[in-house]
Amino acid sequence: MTDTIHHHPETAQLPRAAVSSIADPAPLGLAAFALTTFVLSTVNAGWLPDTLTPVVFGLALAYGGVGQFAAGIWEFAKGNTFGATAFCSYGAFWVSYWWLTAHNVAELPAADAHKAIGMFLLAWGIFTAYMTVAALRVSGAVLVVFALLTLTFLVLAWGEFSSSTGITKTGGYLGLLTALAAWYASFAGVTAFTWKRQLAPVREVE
């Protein structure tokens, strides 16, 4: 196993030297997504109070946002449509989350803000659901990440629409599981490179 998030026949169309000279960007993208998701989920799950949410802003912009988006651009260079779509999209998600939370929320009518945030999360849940279908042809480890993330977005959206702290906390715990799964997939990819063999199984798709 060389690329944790890779299953792309398009690569065969690229010059072999051009493809092999680019390091696998998937462990970076997965790690950036995992760490940012983990920190935000500690707030959603109630481990940290809502007043500490700004601790996520820098991560959302720099690591989950810029770092993950950069991984997506390199996936484009490697000819991996799935990885490019996923990492660029979720990189953009984190930048948009940073802007929404740090700037726009205060401008929304207080009585209806939860509806807007719920719709924001629901839309990302829909996107993640169809990416989960595509993930069926990537690997077991990546499929688990996308399945859990779909549930996380949908439950968090439900929590916002219903203004339910309990449902939001459930979404937070799902987010923690998602982060752990993404860290595992990142670990599998980066250790496969340094050890030159697969230390952590990911159930590759043939």
PDB file of C-alpha atoms in Angstrom:
ATOM      1  CA  MET A   1       0.000   0.000   0.000  1.00  0.00           C
ATOM      2  CA  THR A   2       1.499   3.337  -1.014  1.00  0.00           C
ATOM      3  CA  ASP A   3      -1.310   5.902  -1.057  1.00  0.00           C
ATOM      4  CA  THR A   4      -3.866   5.744   1.759  1.00  0.00           C
ATOM      5  CA  ILE A   5      -6.575   7.630  -0.101  1.00  0.00           C
ATOM      6  CA  HIS A   6      -5.602   6.670  -3.653  1.00  0.00           C
ATOM      7  CA  HIS A   7      -7.408   4.517  -6.169  1.00  0.00           C
ATOM      8  CA  HIS A   8      -7.038   6.366  -9.444  1.00  0.00           C
ATOM      9  CA  PRO A   9      -6.635   4.850 -12.897  1.00  0.00           C
ATOM     10  CA  GLU A  10      -6.229   8.403 -14.183  1.00  0.00           C
ATOM     11  CA  THR A  11      -2.639   8.271 -12.915  1.00  0.00           C
ATOM     12  CA  ALA A  12      -1.789   5.865 -15.718  1.00  0.00           C
ATOM     13  CA  GLN A  13      -2.241   8.751 -18.150  1.00  0.00           C
ATOM     14  CA  LEU A  14       0.509  10.822 -16.495  1.00  0.00           C
ATOM     15  CA  PRO A  15       4.250  10.483 -17.128  1.00  0.00           C
ATOM     16  CA  ARG A  16       5.615   7.962 -14.608  1.00  0.00           C
ATOM     17  CA  ALA A  17       8.465  10.258 -13.525  1.00  0.00           C
ATOM     18  CA  ALA A  18       6.070  13.148 -12.878  1.00  0.00           C
ATOM     19  CA  VAL A  19       3.831  11.027 -10.664  1.00  0.00           C
ATOM     20  CA  SER A  20       6.584   9.280  -8.694  1.00  0.00           C
ATOM     21  CA  SER A  21       8.372  12.544  -7.898  1.00  0.00           C
ATOM     22  CA  ILE A  22       5.379  13.850  -5.900  1.00  0.00           C
ATOM     23  CA  ALA A  23       5.086  12.601  -2.314  1.00  0.00           C
ATOM     24  CA  ASP A  24       1.743  11.215  -1.172  1.00  0.00           C
ATOM     25  CA  PRO A  25      -0.229  14.244   0.115  1.00  0.00           C
ATOM     26  CA  ALA A  26      -2.979  12.132   1.713  1.00  0.00           C
ATOM     27  CA  PRO A  27      -1.396  11.740   5.187  1.00  0.00           C
ATOM     28  CA  LEU A  28      -1.055  15.536   5.422  1.00  0.00           C
ATOM     29  CA  GLY A  29      -4.635  16.153   4.333  1.00  0.00           C
ATOM     30  CA  LEU A  30      -6.011  13.521   6.693  1.00  0.00           C
ATOM     31  CA  ALA A  31      -3.921  14.767   9.624  1.00  0.00           C
ATOM     32  CA  ALA A  32      -5.000  18.384   9.056  1.00  0.00           C
ATOM     33  CA  PHE A  33      -8.631  17.327   8.903  1.00  0.00           C
ATOM     34  CA  ALA A  34      -8.314  15.061  11.949  1.00  0.00           C
ATOM     35  CA  LEU A  35      -6.642  17.523  14.299  1.00  0.00           C
ATOM     36  CA  THR A  36      -8.950  20.421  13.481  1.00  0.00           C
ATOM     37  CA  THR A  37     -12.011  18.187  13.740  1.00  0.00           C
ATOM     38  CA  PHE A  38     -10.818  16.796  17.070  1.00  0.00           C
ATOM     39  CA  VAL A  39     -10.385  20.210  18.687  1.00  0.00           C
ATOM     40  CA  LEU A  40     -13.762  21.515  17.470  1.00  0.00           C
ATOM     41  CA  SER A  41     -15.458  18.290  18.537  1.00  0.00           C
ATOM     42  CA  THR A  42     -14.191  18.690  22.098  1.00  0.00           C
ATOM     43  CA  VAL A  43     -16.299  21.856  22.209  1.00  0.00           C
ATOM     44  CA  ASN A  44     -19.325  20.258  20.527  1.00  0.00           C
ATOM     45  CA  ALA A  45     -19.134  17.280  22.888  1.00  0.00           C
ATOM     46  CA  GLY A  46     -19.026  19.556  25.910  1.00  0.00           C
ATOM     47  CA  TRP A  47     -15.459  18.750  26.965  1.00  0.00           C
ATOM     48  CA  LEU A  48     -14.676  22.465  26.584  1.00  0.00           C
ATOM     49  CA  PRO A  49     -17.196  25.296  27.087  1.00  0.00           C
ATOM     50  CA  ASP A  50     -18.570  27.174  24.056  1.00  0.00           C
ATOM     51  CA  THR A  51     -16.662  30.269  25.167  1.00  0.00           C
ATOM     52  CA  LEU A  52     -13.439  28.521  24.133  1.00  0.00           C
ATOM     53  CA  THR A  53     -14.557  27.931  20.529  1.00  0.00           C
ATOM     54  CA  PRO A  54     -12.076  30.569  19.218  1.00  0.00           C
ATOM     55  CA  VAL A  55      -9.275  28.087  19.984  1.00  0.00           C
ATOM     56  CA  VAL A  56     -10.341  26.376  16.761  1.00  0.00           C
ATOM     57  CA  PHE A  57     -10.127  29.455  14.528  1.00  0.00           C
ATOM     58  CA  GLY A  58      -6.384  29.406  13.900  1.00  0.00           C
ATOM     59  CA  LEU A  59      -6.442  25.665  13.208  1.00  0.00           C
ATOM     60  CA  ALA A  60      -9.437  26.021  10.897  1.00  0.00           C
ATOM     61  CA  LEU A  61      -7.667  28.657   8.833  1.00  0.00           C
ATOM     62  CA  ALA A  62      -4.065  27.414   8.797  1.00  0.00           C
ATOM     63  CA  TYR A  63      -4.116  23.639   9.183  1.00  0.00           C
ATOM     64  CA  GLY A  64      -7.595  22.354   8.401  1.00  0.00           C
ATOM     65  CA  GLY A  65      -7.975  25.060   5.762  1.00  0.00           C
ATOM     66  CA  VAL A  66      -4.740  26.017   4.001  1.00  0.00           C
ATOM     67  CA  GLY A  67      -2.846  22.825   4.841  1.00  0.00           C
ATOM     68  CA  GLN A  68      -5.617  20.521   3.696  1.00  0.00           C
ATOM     69  CA  PHE A  69      -6.350  22.578   0.579  1.00  0.00           C
ATOM     70  CA  ALA A  70      -2.678  22.341  -0.375  1.00  0.00           C
ATOM     71  CA  ALA A  71      -2.878  18.555  -0.047  1.00  0.00           C
ATOM     72  CA  GLY A  72      -5.831  18.632  -2.429  1.00  0.00           C
ATOM     73  CA  ILE A  73      -3.885  20.605  -5.022  1.00  0.00           C
ATOM     74  CA  TRP A  74      -1.110  18.003  -4.927  1.00  0.00           C
ATOM     75  CA  GLU A  75      -3.723  15.291  -5.352  1.00  0.00           C
ATOM     76  CA  PHE A  76      -4.718  17.048  -8.575  1.00  0.00           C
ATOM     77  CA  ALA A  77      -1.077  16.880  -9.655  1.00  0.00           C
ATOM     78  CA  LYS A  78      -1.041  13.139  -8.937  1.00  0.00           C
ATOM     79  CA  GLY A  79      -4.187  12.592 -10.983  1.00  0.00           C
ATOM     80  CA  ASN A  80      -6.340  11.582  -7.996  1.00  0.00           C
ATOM     81  CA  THR A  81      -9.812  13.051  -8.537  1.00  0.00           C
ATOM     82  CA  PHE A  82     -11.211  11.689  -5.272  1.00  0.00           C
ATOM     83  CA  GLY A  83      -8.380  12.981  -3.075  1.00  0.00           C
ATOM     84  CA  ALA A  84      -8.350  16.359  -4.818  1.00  0.00           C
ATOM     85  CA  THR A  85     -12.109  16.813  -4.458  1.00  0.00           C
ATOM     86  CA  ALA A  86     -12.091  15.718  -0.818  1.00  0.00           C
ATOM     87  CA  PHE A  87      -9.117  17.699   0.462  1.00  0.00           C
ATOM     88  CA  CYS A  88      -9.840  20.898  -1.467  1.00  0.00           C
ATOM     89  CA  SER A  89     -13.491  20.773  -0.418  1.00  0.00           C
ATOM     90  CA  TYR A  90     -12.856  20.178   3.273  1.00  0.00           C
ATOM     91  CA  GLY A  91     -10.018  22.682   3.242  1.00  0.00           C
ATOM     92  CA  ALA A  92     -12.542  25.190   1.935  1.00  0.00           C
ATOM     93  CA  PHE A  93     -15.018  23.990   4.556  1.00  0.00           C
ATOM     94  CA  TRP A  94     -12.635  24.880   7.376  1.00  0.00           C
ATOM     95  CA  VAL A  95     -11.870  28.312   5.930  1.00  0.00           C
ATOM     96  CA  SER A  96     -15.586  28.980   5.511  1.00  0.00           C
ATOM     97  CA  TYR A  97     -16.240  27.714   9.054  1.00  0.00           C
ATOM     98  CA  TRP A  98     -13.598  30.114  10.363  1.00  0.00           C
ATOM     99  CA  TRP A  99     -15.149  33.040   8.517  1.00  0.00           C
ATOM    100  CA  LEU A 100     -18.722  32.110   9.457  1.00  0.00           C
ATOM    101  CA  THR A 101     -17.965  31.610  13.145  1.00  0.00           C
ATOM    102  CA  ALA A 102     -15.483  34.417  13.633  1.00  0.00           C
ATOM    103  CA  HIS A 103     -17.248  37.047  11.509  1.00  0.00           C
ATOM    104  CA  ASN A 104     -20.738  36.244  10.197  1.00  0.00           C
ATOM    105  CA  VAL A 105     -22.536  34.660  13.141  1.00  0.00           C
ATOM    106  CA  ALA A 106     -22.678  37.935  15.063  1.00  0.00           C
ATOM    107  CA  GLU A 107     -24.477  39.513  12.082  1.00  0.00           C
ATOM    108  CA  LEU A 108     -27.211  36.852  11.923  1.00  0.00           C
ATOM    109  CA  PRO A 109     -30.552  37.460  13.705  1.00  0.00           C
ATOM    110  CA  ALA A 110     -30.211  35.681  17.030  1.00  0.00           C
ATOM    111  CA  ALA A 111     -33.583  33.968  16.721  1.00  0.00           C
ATOM    112  CA  ASP A 112     -32.746  32.387  13.365  1.00  0.00           C
ATOM    113  CA  ALA A 113     -28.968  31.884  13.502  1.00  0.00           C
ATOM    114  CA  HIS A 114     -29.364  28.215  14.394  1.00  0.00           C
ATOM    115  CA  LYS A 115     -31.361  27.647  11.194  1.00  0.00           C
ATOM    116  CA  ALA A 116     -28.612  29.129   9.036  1.00  0.00           C
ATOM    117  CA  ILE A 117     -25.893  27.094  10.747  1.00  0.00           C
ATOM    118  CA  GLY A 118     -28.065  23.980  10.506  1.00  0.00           C
ATOM    119  CA  MET A 119     -28.450  24.467   6.754  1.00  0.00           C
ATOM    120  CA  PHE A 120     -24.702  25.037   6.413  1.00  0.00           C
ATOM    121  CA  LEU A 121     -24.029  21.716   8.171  1.00  0.00           C
ATOM    122  CA  LEU A 122     -26.779  19.863   6.301  1.00  0.00           C
ATOM    123  CA  ALA A 123     -25.351  20.921   2.929  1.00  0.00           C
ATOM    124  CA  TRP A 124     -21.941  19.585   3.928  1.00  0.00           C
ATOM    125  CA  GLY A 125     -23.618  16.393   5.108  1.00  0.00           C
ATOM    126  CA  ILE A 126     -25.165  15.897   1.664  1.00  0.00           C
ATOM    127  CA  PHE A 127     -21.796  16.428  -0.030  1.00  0.00           C
ATOM    128  CA  THR A 128     -20.103  14.021   2.374  1.00  0.00           C
ATOM    129  CA  ALA A 129     -22.780  11.382   1.793  1.00  0.00           C
ATOM    130  CA  TYR A 130     -22.061  11.142  -1.922  1.00  0.00           C
ATOM    131  CA  MET A 131     -18.324  11.235  -1.291  1.00  0.00           C
ATOM    132  CA  THR A 132     -18.907   8.223   0.961  1.00  0.00           C
ATOM    133  CA  VAL A 133     -20.256   6.332  -2.051  1.00  0.00           C
ATOM    134  CA  ALA A 134     -17.041   7.150  -3.918  1.00  0.00           C
ATOM    135  CA  ALA A 135     -14.999   6.107  -0.857  1.00  0.00           C
ATOM    136  CA  LEU A 136     -16.324   2.558  -1.265  1.00  0.00           C
ATOM    137  CA  ARG A 137     -13.710   2.202  -4.019  1.00  0.00           C
ATOM    138  CA  VAL A 138     -10.797   3.703  -2.040  1.00  0.00           C
ATOM    139  CA  SER A 139     -10.072   1.767   1.160  1.00  0.00           C
ATOM    140  CA  GLY A 140     -11.789   0.551   4.297  1.00  0.00           C
ATOM    141  CA  ALA A 141     -10.012   3.140   6.446  1.00  0.00           C
ATOM    142  CA  VAL A 142     -11.101   6.040   4.258  1.00  0.00           C
ATOM    143  CA  LEU A 143     -14.649   4.668   4.017  1.00  0.00           C
ATOM    144  CA  VAL A 144     -14.940   4.678   7.821  1.00  0.00           C
ATOM    145  CA  VAL A 145     -13.818   8.325   7.911  1.00  0.00           C
ATOM    146  CA  PHE A 146     -16.438   9.416   5.389  1.00  0.00           C
ATOM    147  CA  ALA A 147     -19.253   7.355   6.894  1.00  0.00           C
ATOM    148  CA  LEU A 148     -18.590   8.807  10.348  1.00  0.00           C
ATOM    149  CA  LEU A 149     -18.231  12.326   8.953  1.00  0.00           C
ATOM    150  CA  THR A 150     -21.583  12.047   7.171  1.00  0.00           C
ATOM    151  CA  LEU A 151     -23.235  11.096  10.459  1.00  0.00           C
ATOM    152  CA  THR A 152     -21.397  13.904  12.250  1.00  0.00           C
ATOM    153  CA  PHE A 153     -22.633  16.596   9.869  1.00  0.00           C
ATOM    154  CA  LEU A 154     -26.204  15.307   9.845  1.00  0.00           C
ATOM    155  CA  VAL A 155     -26.442  14.984  13.631  1.00  0.00           C
ATOM    156  CA  LEU A 156     -24.875  18.409  14.192  1.00  0.00           C
ATOM    157  CA  ALA A 157     -27.334  19.880  11.660  1.00  0.00           C
ATOM    158  CA  TRP A 158     -30.189  18.197  13.534  1.00  0.00           C
ATOM    159  CA  GLY A 159     -28.879  19.669  16.767  1.00  0.00           C
ATOM    160  CA  GLU A 160     -28.872  23.156  15.285  1.00  0.00           C
ATOM    161  CA  PHE A 161     -32.341  22.902  13.728  1.00  0.00           C
ATOM    162  CA  SER A 162     -33.814  21.600  16.983  1.00  0.00           C
ATOM    163  CA  SER A 163     -31.660  23.820  19.236  1.00  0.00           C
ATOM    164  CA  SER A 164     -30.844  20.680  21.211  1.00  0.00           C
ATOM    165  CA  THR A 165     -27.659  20.694  23.273  1.00  0.00           C
ATOM    166  CA  GLY A 166     -27.924  16.931  23.767  1.00  0.00           C
ATOM    167  CA  ILE A 167     -28.056  16.190  20.035  1.00  0.00           C
ATOM    168  CA  THR A 168     -25.156  18.581  19.402  1.00  0.00           C
ATOM    169  CA  LYS A 169     -23.112  16.749  22.028  1.00  0.00           C
ATOM    170  CA  THR A 170     -23.856  13.469  20.267  1.00  0.00           C
ATOM    171  CA  GLY A 171     -22.596  15.056  17.054  1.00  0.00           C
ATOM    172  CA  GLY A 172     -19.507  16.150  18.953  1.00  0.00           C
ATOM    173  CA  TYR A 173     -18.759  12.579  20.012  1.00  0.00           C
ATOM    174  CA  LEU A 174     -19.263  11.402  16.439  1.00  0.00           C
ATOM    175  CA  GLY A 175     -16.800  14.105  15.410  1.00  0.00           C
ATOM    176  CA  LEU A 176     -14.260  12.755  17.887  1.00  0.00           C
ATOM    177  CA  LEU A 177     -14.628   9.277  16.378  1.00  0.00           C
ATOM    178  CA  THR A 178     -14.258  10.790  12.900  1.00  0.00           C
ATOM    179  CA  ALA A 179     -11.054  12.539  13.941  1.00  0.00           C
ATOM    180  CA  LEU A 180      -9.616   9.324  15.381  1.00  0.00           C
ATOM    181  CA  ALA A 181     -10.460   7.437  12.180  1.00  0.00           C
ATOM    182  CA  ALA A 182      -8.808  10.149  10.054  1.00  0.00           C
ATOM    183  CA  TRP A 183      -5.718  10.121  12.266  1.00  0.00           C
ATOM    184  CA  TYR A 184      -5.536   6.350  11.866  1.00  0.00           C
ATOM    185  CA  ALA A 185      -5.704   6.631   8.066  1.00  0.00           C
ATOM    186  CA  SER A 186      -3.009   9.334   8.149  1.00  0.00           C
ATOM    187  CA  PHE A 187      -0.851   7.183  10.436  1.00  0.00           C
ATOM    188  CA  ALA A 188      -1.252   4.247   8.065  1.00  0.00           C
ATOM    189  CA  GLY A 189      -0.092   6.319   5.105  1.00  0.00           C
ATOM    190  CA  VAL A 190       2.888   8.062   6.670  1.00  0.00           C
ATOM    191  CA  THR A 191       4.223   4.937   8.420  1.00  0.00           C
ATOM    192  CA  ALA A 192       3.843   2.916   5.214  1.00  0.00           C
ATOM    193  CA  PHE A 193       6.263   5.391   3.641  1.00  0.00           C
ATOM    194  CA  THR A 194       8.824   5.536   6.454  1.00  0.00           C
ATOM    195  CA  TRP A 195       8.777   1.792   7.220  1.00  0.00           C
ATOM    196  CA  LYS A 196       8.426   0.761   3.563  1.00  0.00           C
ATOM    197  CA  ARG A 197       5.658  -1.652   4.520  1.00  0.00           C
ATOM    198  CA  GLN A 198       2.099  -1.499   5.777  1.00  0.00           C
ATOM    199  CA  LEU A 199       2.088  -1.288   9.582  1.00  0.00           C
ATOM    200  CA  ALA A 200      -1.564  -0.340   9.983  1.00  0.00           C
ATOM    201  CA  PRO A 201      -4.113  -2.256   7.859  1.00  0.00           C
ATOM    202  CA  VAL A 202      -6.485  -0.153   5.769  1.00  0.00           C
ATOM    203  CA  ARG A 203      -8.250  -2.843   3.658  1.00  0.00           C
ATOM    204  CA  GLU A 204      -7.321  -1.716   0.196  1.00  0.00           C
ATOM    205  CA  VAL A 205      -9.872  -2.053  -2.606  1.00  0.00           C
ATOM    206  CA  GLU A 206      -8.645  -4.227  -5.451  1.00  0.00           C
TER     207      GLU A 206
END
